């Protein structure tokens, strides 16, 4: 197991496979690096070095009481970049991980990064406000917190249905995928996963997105029931200078798993391009 001890004494678990140009993956909530297995195997087989960490509070990393917010997540990732001396890296973030990528680039710049990909990502802001009328009301996120507290295990099982679009007519449901999601969620810290709801829903990434000065690909499914495309991918693609947007008709939030072949092909084309 690869473990990085952070400056504050906490530890970060990460996978580091293969050789070549590094591709660094940031996972969604409440998952782990394992959520990227389909992408890491494929891109590793194409000759890239693929790296993914378990965010603090998740999976096999430390479970501190504090620090479950975007600045700390981004700074933890920066420590991993420095420890591995990564250069010319491609950053790929899904959902909450897309927020982590945006905040990293906003706080630490692009000196170590050549390209970025935001997939079903939470930026610029999920919460509905006067300036962000297309966002989701606070009651939605309060409901997530209440469900998490009431029965975390059942909540994660139930969440797989909208996450992967398994609640749509004719959907081909994989109980294995549902079990994997549940396991990844249950490995994490109850406190961290509770706190992260605030982090992914209330953090405004607009200024971070404005600072991105590298080629950026924004991928979003138009049937994303977790991070609706209107206040997310469509807006991010307008804010990031020169960003490329690709919308997938009918694809769900968890499309990196349910439609791995399509996502993998588009990632490879962008990285090579």
CSV table of N, CA and C in Angstrom, one decimal, residues 39-171:
chain,number,residue,atom,x,y,z
A,39,UNK,N,-11.1,3.6,-15.5
A,39,UNK,CA,-10.3,4.5,-16.2
A,39,UNK,C,-8.8,4.3,-16.0
A,40,UNK,N,-8.4,3.9,-14.8
A,40,UNK,CA,-7.0,3.7,-14.5
A,40,UNK,C,-6.4,2.5,-15.2
A,41,UNK,N,-7.2,1.4,-15.3
A,41,UNK,CA,-6.8,0.2,-16.0
A,41,UNK,C,-6.6,0.5,-17.5
A,42,UNK,N,-7.6,1.2,-18.1
A,42,UNK,CA,-7.6,1.5,-19.5
A,42,UNK,C,-6.4,2.4,-19.8
A,43,UNK,N,-6.3,3.5,-19.1
A,43,UNK,CA,-5.3,4.5,-19.5
A,43,UNK,C,-3.9,4.0,-19.1
A,44,UNK,N,-3.8,3.2,-18.0
A,44,UNK,CA,-2.5,2.5,-17.7
A,44,UNK,C,-2.1,1.6,-18.8
A,45,UNK,N,-3.0,0.9,-19.4
A,45,UNK,CA,-2.7,0.0,-20.5
A,45,UNK,C,-2.3,0.8,-21.8
A,46,UNK,N,-2.7,2.1,-21.9
A,46,UNK,CA,-2.3,3.0,-23.0
A,46,UNK,C,-0.9,3.6,-22.8
A,47,UNK,N,-0.2,3.3,-21.7
A,47,UNK,CA,1.1,3.8,-21.5
A,47,UNK,C,1.2,5.0,-20.6
A,48,UNK,N,0.2,5.3,-19.8
A,48,UNK,CA,0.2,6.4,-18.9
A,48,UNK,C,0.4,6.0,-17.4
A,49,UNK,N,1.0,6.9,-16.6
A,49,UNK,CA,1.1,6.6,-15.2
A,49,UNK,C,-0.2,7.1,-14.5
A,50,UNK,N,-1.0,6.3,-13.9
A,50,UNK,CA,-2.3,6.7,-13.3
A,50,UNK,C,-2.2,6.6,-11.8
A,51,UNK,N,-2.7,7.7,-11.2
A,51,UNK,CA,-2.6,7.9,-9.8
A,51,UNK,C,-4.0,8.4,-9.3
A,52,UNK,N,-4.4,7.7,-8.2
A,52,UNK,CA,-5.7,8.2,-7.5
A,52,UNK,C,-5.5,8.0,-6.0
A,53,UNK,N,-6.0,8.9,-5.3
A,53,UNK,CA,-5.9,8.9,-3.8
A,53,UNK,C,-7.3,8.8,-3.2
A,54,UNK,N,-7.4,8.3,-2.0
A,54,UNK,CA,-8.6,8.3,-1.2
A,54,UNK,C,-8.5,9.7,-0.4
A,55,UNK,N,-9.5,10.6,-0.7
A,55,UNK,CA,-9.5,11.8,0.0
A,55,UNK,C,-9.5,11.6,1.5
A,56,UNK,N,-9.0,12.6,2.2
A,56,UNK,CA,-9.0,12.4,3.7
A,56,UNK,C,-10.4,12.2,4.2
A,57,UNK,N,-10.5,11.3,5.1
A,57,UNK,CA,-11.9,10.9,5.6
A,57,UNK,C,-12.5,9.8,4.8
A,58,UNK,N,-11.9,9.4,3.7
A,58,UNK,CA,-12.5,8.4,2.8
A,58,UNK,C,-11.6,7.2,2.7
A,59,UNK,N,-12.3,6.1,2.5
A,59,UNK,CA,-11.5,4.9,2.2
A,59,UNK,C,-10.4,4.5,3.2
A,60,UNK,N,-9.2,4.4,2.7
A,60,UNK,CA,-8.1,3.9,3.5
A,60,UNK,C,-7.2,5.1,4.0
A,61,UNK,N,-7.6,6.3,3.8
A,61,UNK,CA,-6.9,7.4,4.4
A,61,UNK,C,-7.3,7.7,5.8
A,62,UNK,N,-6.6,8.6,6.5
A,62,UNK,CA,-6.9,9.0,7.8
A,62,UNK,C,-8.4,9.5,7.9
A,63,UNK,N,-8.9,9.5,9.1
A,63,UNK,CA,-10.3,10.0,9.4
A,63,UNK,C,-10.3,11.1,10.4
A,64,UNK,N,-9.7,12.2,10.1
A,64,UNK,CA,-9.6,13.3,11.1
A,64,UNK,C,-11.0,14.0,11.3
A,65,UNK,N,-11.2,14.5,12.5
A,65,UNK,CA,-12.4,15.2,12.8
A,65,UNK,C,-12.6,16.5,11.9
A,66,UNK,N,-11.5,17.2,11.8
A,66,UNK,CA,-11.5,18.5,11.1
A,66,UNK,C,-10.9,18.4,9.7
A,67,UNK,N,-11.0,19.5,8.9
A,67,UNK,CA,-10.3,19.6,7.6
A,67,UNK,C,-11.1,19.0,6.5
A,68,UNK,N,-12.4,18.7,6.7
A,68,UNK,CA,-13.2,18.1,5.7
A,68,UNK,C,-13.9,19.2,4.8
A,69,UNK,N,-13.0,20.0,4.2
A,69,UNK,CA,-13.5,21.1,3.3
A,69,UNK,C,-12.5,21.3,2.1
A,70,UNK,N,-12.9,22.0,1.2
A,70,UNK,CA,-12.2,22.1,-0.1
A,70,UNK,C,-10.8,22.6,-0.1
A,71,UNK,N,-10.5,23.6,0.7
A,71,UNK,CA,-9.1,24.1,0.8
A,71,UNK,C,-8.2,23.0,1.3
A,72,UNK,N,-8.6,22.3,2.3
A,72,UNK,CA,-7.7,21.3,2.8
A,72,UNK,C,-7.6,20.1,1.9
A,73,UNK,N,-8.7,19.7,1.2
A,73,UNK,CA,-8.6,18.7,0.2
A,73,UNK,C,-7.6,19.0,-0.9
A,74,UNK,N,-7.7,20.3,-1.4
A,74,UNK,CA,-6.8,20.7,-2.4
A,74,UNK,C,-5.3,20.8,-1.9
A,75,UNK,N,-5.1,21.2,-0.7
A,75,UNK,CA,-3.8,21.2,-0.2
A,75,UNK,C,-3.2,19.8,0.1
A,76,UNK,N,-4.1,18.9,0.5
A,76,UNK,CA,-3.6,17.5,0.6
A,76,UNK,C,-3.1,17.0,-0.8
A,77,UNK,N,-3.9,17.3,-1.8
A,77,UNK,CA,-3.5,16.9,-3.2
A,77,UNK,C,-2.2,17.5,-3.6
A,78,UNK,N,-2.1,18.8,-3.3
A,78,UNK,CA,-0.8,19.5,-3.6
A,78,UNK,C,0.4,18.8,-2.9
A,79,UNK,N,0.2,18.3,-1.7
A,79,UNK,CA,1.3,17.6,-1.0
A,79,UNK,C,1.6,16.3,-1.8
A,80,UNK,N,0.6,15.6,-2.3
A,80,UNK,CA,0.8,14.4,-3.1
A,80,UNK,C,1.6,14.7,-4.3
A,81,UNK,N,1.2,15.8,-5.0
A,81,UNK,CA,1.9,16.2,-6.2
A,81,UNK,C,3.4,16.5,-5.9
A,82,UNK,N,3.7,17.1,-4.8
A,82,UNK,CA,5.0,17.5,-4.5
A,82,UNK,C,5.8,16.2,-4.1
A,83,UNK,N,5.2,15.4,-3.3
A,83,UNK,CA,5.9,14.2,-2.8
A,83,UNK,C,6.3,13.3,-4.0
A,84,UNK,N,5.4,13.2,-5.0
A,84,UNK,CA,5.7,12.4,-6.2
A,84,UNK,C,6.4,13.1,-7.3
A,85,UNK,N,6.6,14.4,-7.0
A,85,UNK,CA,7.2,15.4,-8.0
A,85,UNK,C,6.6,15.2,-9.4
A,86,UNK,N,5.3,15.3,-9.4
A,86,UNK,CA,4.5,15.2,-10.7
A,86,UNK,C,4.7,16.4,-11.5
A,87,UNK,N,4.9,16.2,-12.8
A,87,UNK,CA,5.0,17.3,-13.8
A,87,UNK,C,4.2,17.0,-15.0
A,88,UNK,N,3.7,18.0,-15.7
A,88,UNK,CA,2.9,17.8,-17.0
A,88,UNK,C,1.8,16.8,-16.7
A,89,UNK,N,1.1,16.9,-15.6
A,89,UNK,CA,0.1,16.0,-15.2
A,89,UNK,C,-1.3,16.4,-15.8
A,90,UNK,N,-2.1,15.4,-16.0
A,90,UNK,CA,-3.5,15.7,-16.4
A,90,UNK,C,-4.3,15.4,-15.2
A,91,UNK,N,-5.1,16.4,-14.8
A,91,UNK,CA,-6.0,16.2,-13.6
A,91,UNK,C,-7.4,15.9,-14.1
A,92,UNK,N,-8.0,14.8,-13.5
A,92,UNK,CA,-9.4,14.4,-13.8
A,92,UNK,C,-10.2,14.3,-12.5
A,93,UNK,N,-11.3,15.1,-12.5
A,93,UNK,CA,-12.1,15.1,-11.3
A,93,UNK,C,-13.6,14.8,-11.6
A,94,UNK,N,-14.2,13.9,-10.8
A,94,UNK,CA,-15.6,13.6,-11.0
A,94,UNK,C,-16.4,14.1,-9.8
A,95,UNK,N,-17.4,14.8,-10.0
A,95,UNK,CA,-18.4,15.3,-9.0
A,95,UNK,C,-17.6,16.1,-7.9
A,96,UNK,N,-17.6,15.7,-6.7
A,96,UNK,CA,-16.9,16.4,-5.6
A,96,UNK,C,-15.4,16.5,-6.0
A,97,UNK,N,-14.9,15.5,-6.7
A,97,UNK,CA,-13.5,15.5,-7.1
A,97,UNK,C,-13.2,16.6,-8.1
A,98,UNK,N,-14.3,16.9,-8.9
A,98,UNK,CA,-14.1,18.1,-9.9
A,98,UNK,C,-14.0,19.4,-9.1
A,99,UNK,N,-14.6,19.5,-8.0
A,99,UNK,CA,-14.4,20.7,-7.1
A,99,UNK,C,-13.0,20.7,-6.6
A,100,UNK,N,-12.5,19.5,-6.2
A,100,UNK,CA,-11.2,19.4,-5.7
A,100,UNK,C,-10.1,19.8,-6.7
A,101,UNK,N,-10.3,19.4,-8.0
A,101,UNK,CA,-9.5,19.8,-9.1
A,101,UNK,C,-9.5,21.3,-9.3
A,102,UNK,N,-10.7,21.9,-9.3
A,102,UNK,CA,-10.8,23.3,-9.5
A,102,UNK,C,-10.2,24.1,-8.4
A,103,UNK,N,-10.4,23.7,-7.1
A,103,UNK,CA,-9.8,24.4,-6.0
A,103,UNK,C,-8.3,24.2,-6.0
A,104,UNK,N,-7.8,23.1,-6.4
A,104,UNK,CA,-6.3,22.9,-6.5
A,104,UNK,C,-5.7,23.9,-7.5
A,105,UNK,N,-6.3,24.0,-8.6
A,105,UNK,CA,-5.8,24.9,-9.7
A,105,UNK,C,-5.9,26.3,-9.3
A,106,UNK,N,-7.0,26.6,-8.5
A,106,UNK,CA,-7.2,28.0,-8.0
A,106,UNK,C,-6.2,28.4,-7.0
A,107,UNK,N,-5.8,27.4,-6.1
A,107,UNK,CA,-4.9,27.7,-5.0
A,107,UNK,C,-3.4,27.5,-5.4
A,108,UNK,N,-3.2,26.5,-6.2
A,108,UNK,CA,-1.8,26.1,-6.5
A,108,UNK,C,-1.3,26.3,-7.9
A,109,UNK,N,-2.2,26.7,-8.8
A,109,UNK,CA,-1.8,27.0,-10.1
A,109,UNK,C,-1.6,25.8,-11.0
A,110,UNK,N,-1.0,26.0,-12.2
A,110,UNK,CA,-0.9,25.0,-13.2
A,110,UNK,C,0.5,24.6,-13.5
A,111,UNK,N,1.5,25.0,-12.6
A,111,UNK,CA,2.9,24.7,-13.0
A,111,UNK,C,3.2,23.2,-13.1
A,112,UNK,N,2.4,22.4,-12.4
A,112,UNK,CA,2.6,20.9,-12.5
A,112,UNK,C,1.6,20.2,-13.4
A,113,UNK,N,0.7,21.0,-14.0
A,113,UNK,CA,-0.5,20.4,-14.6
A,113,UNK,C,-0.6,21.0,-16.1
A,114,UNK,N,-0.9,20.1,-17.0
A,114,UNK,CA,-0.9,20.5,-18.4
A,114,UNK,C,-2.4,20.5,-18.9
A,115,UNK,N,-3.3,19.7,-18.4
A,115,UNK,CA,-4.7,19.6,-18.8
A,115,UNK,C,-5.5,19.3,-17.6
A,116,UNK,N,-6.8,19.6,-17.8
A,116,UNK,CA,-7.8,19.2,-16.7
A,116,UNK,C,-9.1,18.7,-17.3
A,117,UNK,N,-9.7,17.8,-16.6
A,117,UNK,CA,-11.0,17.3,-17.0
A,117,UNK,C,-12.0,17.3,-15.8
A,118,UNK,N,-13.2,17.9,-16.1
A,118,UNK,CA,-14.2,17.9,-15.0
A,118,UNK,C,-15.4,17.1,-15.5
A,119,UNK,N,-15.7,16.0,-14.8
A,119,UNK,CA,-16.7,15.1,-15.2
A,119,UNK,C,-17.9,15.1,-14.2
A,120,UNK,N,-19.1,15.5,-14.7
A,120,UNK,CA,-20.2,15.5,-13.8
A,120,UNK,C,-19.9,16.3,-12.5
A,121,UNK,N,-19.1,17.4,-12.7
A,121,UNK,CA,-18.5,18.0,-11.5
A,121,UNK,C,-19.4,19.1,-10.9
A,122,UNK,N,-19.1,19.3,-9.6
A,122,UNK,CA,-20.0,20.2,-8.8
A,122,UNK,C,-19.8,21.7,-9.1
A,123,UNK,N,-18.6,22.2,-9.6
A,123,UNK,CA,-18.5,23.6,-9.9
A,123,UNK,C,-19.5,24.0,-11.0
A,124,UNK,N,-19.8,25.3,-11.0
A,124,UNK,CA,-19.2,26.4,-10.1
A,124,UNK,C,-19.9,26.5,-8.7
A,125,UNK,N,-21.2,26.1,-8.6
A,125,UNK,CA,-21.8,26.1,-7.3
A,125,UNK,C,-23.1,25.4,-7.4
A,126,UNK,N,-23.3,24.4,-6.4
A,126,UNK,CA,-24.5,23.6,-6.5
A,126,UNK,C,-25.7,24.3,-5.8
A,127,UNK,N,-25.4,25.1,-4.7
A,127,UNK,CA,-26.5,25.6,-3.9
A,127,UNK,C,-27.2,26.8,-4.6
A,128,UNK,N,-28.5,26.8,-4.5
A,128,UNK,CA,-29.3,27.9,-5.1
A,128,UNK,C,-29.1,29.1,-4.2
A,129,UNK,N,-28.7,30.2,-4.9
A,129,UNK,CA,-28.6,31.5,-4.2
A,129,UNK,C,-29.2,32.6,-5.2
A,130,UNK,N,-29.2,33.8,-4.7
A,130,UNK,CA,-29.7,34.9,-5.6
A,130,UNK,C,-28.9,35.0,-6.8
A,131,UNK,N,-27.6,34.8,-6.7
A,131,UNK,CA,-26.7,34.9,-7.9
A,131,UNK,C,-26.6,33.6,-8.7
A,132,UNK,N,-27.1,32.5,-8.1
A,132,UNK,CA,-27.1,31.2,-8.7
A,132,UNK,C,-28.5,30.6,-8.6
A,133,UNK,N,-29.5,31.2,-9.4
A,133,UNK,CA,-30.9,30.7,-9.3
A,133,UNK,C,-31.1,29.3,-9.8
A,134,UNK,N,-30.2,28.8,-10.6
A,134,UNK,CA,-30.4,27.5,-11.2
A,134,UNK,C,-29.9,26.4,-10.3
A,135,UNK,N,-29.4,26.7,-9.1
A,135,UNK,CA,-28.9,25.7,-8.2
A,135,UNK,C,-30.0,25.0,-7.4
A,136,UNK,N,-29.6,24.1,-6.6
A,136,UNK,CA,-30.5,23.3,-5.8
A,136,UNK,C,-30.8,24.0,-4.4
A,137,UNK,N,-32.0,23.9,-3.9
A,137,UNK,CA,-32.3,24.6,-2.6
A,137,UNK,C,-31.6,23.9,-1.5
A,138,UNK,N,-31.3,24.6,-0.4
A,138,UNK,CA,-30.6,24.1,0.8
A,138,UNK,C,-31.3,22.9,1.3
A,139,UNK,N,-32.6,22.8,1.2
A,139,UNK,CA,-33.4,21.7,1.7
A,139,UNK,C,-33.0,20.4,1.1
A,140,UNK,N,-32.5,20.4,-0.1
A,140,UNK,CA,-32.0,19.1,-0.7
A,140,UNK,C,-30.9,18.6,0.0
A,141,UNK,N,-29.9,19.4,0.4
A,141,UNK,CA,-28.7,19.0,1.1
A,141,UNK,C,-29.0,18.7,2.6
A,142,UNK,N,-29.9,19.4,3.2
A,142,UNK,CA,-30.4,19.1,4.5
A,142,UNK,C,-31.0,17.7,4.5
A,143,UNK,N,-31.7,17.4,3.4
A,143,UNK,CA,-32.3,16.0,3.3
A,143,UNK,C,-31.2,14.9,3.2
A,144,UNK,N,-30.2,15.2,2.5
A,144,UNK,CA,-29.0,14.3,2.4
A,144,UNK,C,-28.4,14.0,3.8
A,145,UNK,N,-28.2,15.1,4.5
A,145,UNK,CA,-27.6,15.0,5.9
A,145,UNK,C,-28.5,14.2,6.8
A,146,UNK,N,-29.8,14.5,6.7
A,146,UNK,CA,-30.8,13.8,7.6
A,146,UNK,C,-30.8,12.3,7.3
A,147,UNK,N,-30.8,11.9,6.0
A,147,UNK,CA,-30.8,10.5,5.6
A,147,UNK,C,-29.5,9.8,6.0
A,148,UNK,N,-28.4,10.6,5.9
A,148,UNK,CA,-27.1,10.0,6.3
A,148,UNK,C,-27.0,9.7,7.8
A,149,UNK,N,-27.6,10.6,8.6
A,149,UNK,CA,-27.6,10.4,10.1
A,149,UNK,C,-28.6,9.3,10.5
A,150,UNK,N,-29.7,9.2,9.8
A,150,UNK,CA,-30.7,8.3,10.1
A,150,UNK,C,-30.3,6.8,9.9
A,151,UNK,N,-29.7,6.6,8.7
A,151,UNK,CA,-29.3,5.2,8.4
A,151,UNK,C,-28.3,5.3,7.2
A,152,UNK,N,-27.1,5.5,7.6
A,152,UNK,CA,-26.0,5.7,6.5
A,152,UNK,C,-26.0,4.5,5.6
A,153,UNK,N,-26.0,3.3,6.1
A,153,UNK,CA,-25.8,2.1,5.2
A,153,UNK,C,-27.0,2.0,4.2
A,154,UNK,N,-28.2,2.2,4.6
A,154,UNK,CA,-29.3,2.1,3.7
A,154,UNK,C,-29.4,3.3,2.8
A,155,UNK,N,-29.0,4.4,3.3
A,155,UNK,CA,-28.9,5.6,2.4
A,155,UNK,C,-28.0,5.4,1.2
A,156,UNK,N,-26.8,4.8,1.5
A,156,UNK,CA,-25.9,4.6,0.4
A,156,UNK,C,-26.4,3.6,-0.6
A,157,UNK,N,-27.1,2.6,-0.1
A,157,UNK,CA,-27.7,1.6,-1.1
A,157,UNK,C,-28.8,2.3,-1.9
A,158,UNK,N,-29.6,3.1,-1.3
A,158,UNK,CA,-30.7,3.8,-2.0
A,158,UNK,C,-30.1,4.8,-3.0
A,159,UNK,N,-29.0,5.5,-2.7
A,159,UNK,CA,-28.4,6.5,-3.5
A,159,UNK,C,-27.9,6.0,-4.8
A,160,UNK,N,-27.5,4.7,-4.9
A,160,UNK,CA,-27.0,4.1,-6.1
A,160,UNK,C,-28.0,4.2,-7.2
A,161,UNK,N,-29.3,4.2,-6.9
A,161,UNK,CA,-30.3,4.2,-8.0
A,161,UNK,C,-30.3,5.4,-8.8
A,162,UNK,N,-30.4,6.6,-8.3
A,162,UNK,CA,-30.3,7.8,-9.1
A,162,UNK,C,-28.8,8.1,-9.5
A,163,UNK,N,-27.9,7.7,-8.8
A,163,UNK,CA,-26.5,7.9,-9.1
A,163,UNK,C,-26.1,7.3,-10.4
A,164,UNK,N,-26.5,6.1,-10.6
A,164,UNK,CA,-26.2,5.3,-11.8
A,164,UNK,C,-27.3,5.3,-12.8
A,165,UNK,N,-28.4,6.0,-12.6
A,165,UNK,CA,-29.5,6.0,-13.5
A,165,UNK,C,-30.3,4.7,-13.5
A,166,UNK,N,-30.1,3.9,-12.4
A,166,UNK,CA,-30.8,2.6,-12.3
A,166,UNK,C,-32.3,2.8,-12.0
A,167,UNK,N,-32.7,4.0,-11.7
A,167,UNK,CA,-34.2,4.2,-11.5
A,167,UNK,C,-34.9,4.6,-12.8
A,168,UNK,N,-34.2,4.6,-13.9
A,168,UNK,CA,-34.8,4.9,-15.2
A,168,UNK,C,-35.4,3.7,-15.9
A,169,UNK,N,-36.5,3.8,-16.6
A,169,UNK,CA,-37.1,2.7,-17.3
A,169,UNK,C,-36.1,2.0,-18.2
A,170,UNK,N,-36.1,0.7,-18.1
A,170,UNK,CA,-35.2,-0.1,-19.0
A,170,UNK,C,-33.8,-0.2,-18.6
A,171,UNK,N,-33.4,0.5,-17.4
A,171,UNK,CA,-32.0,0.5,-17.0
A,171,UNK,C,-31.6,-1.0,-16.7
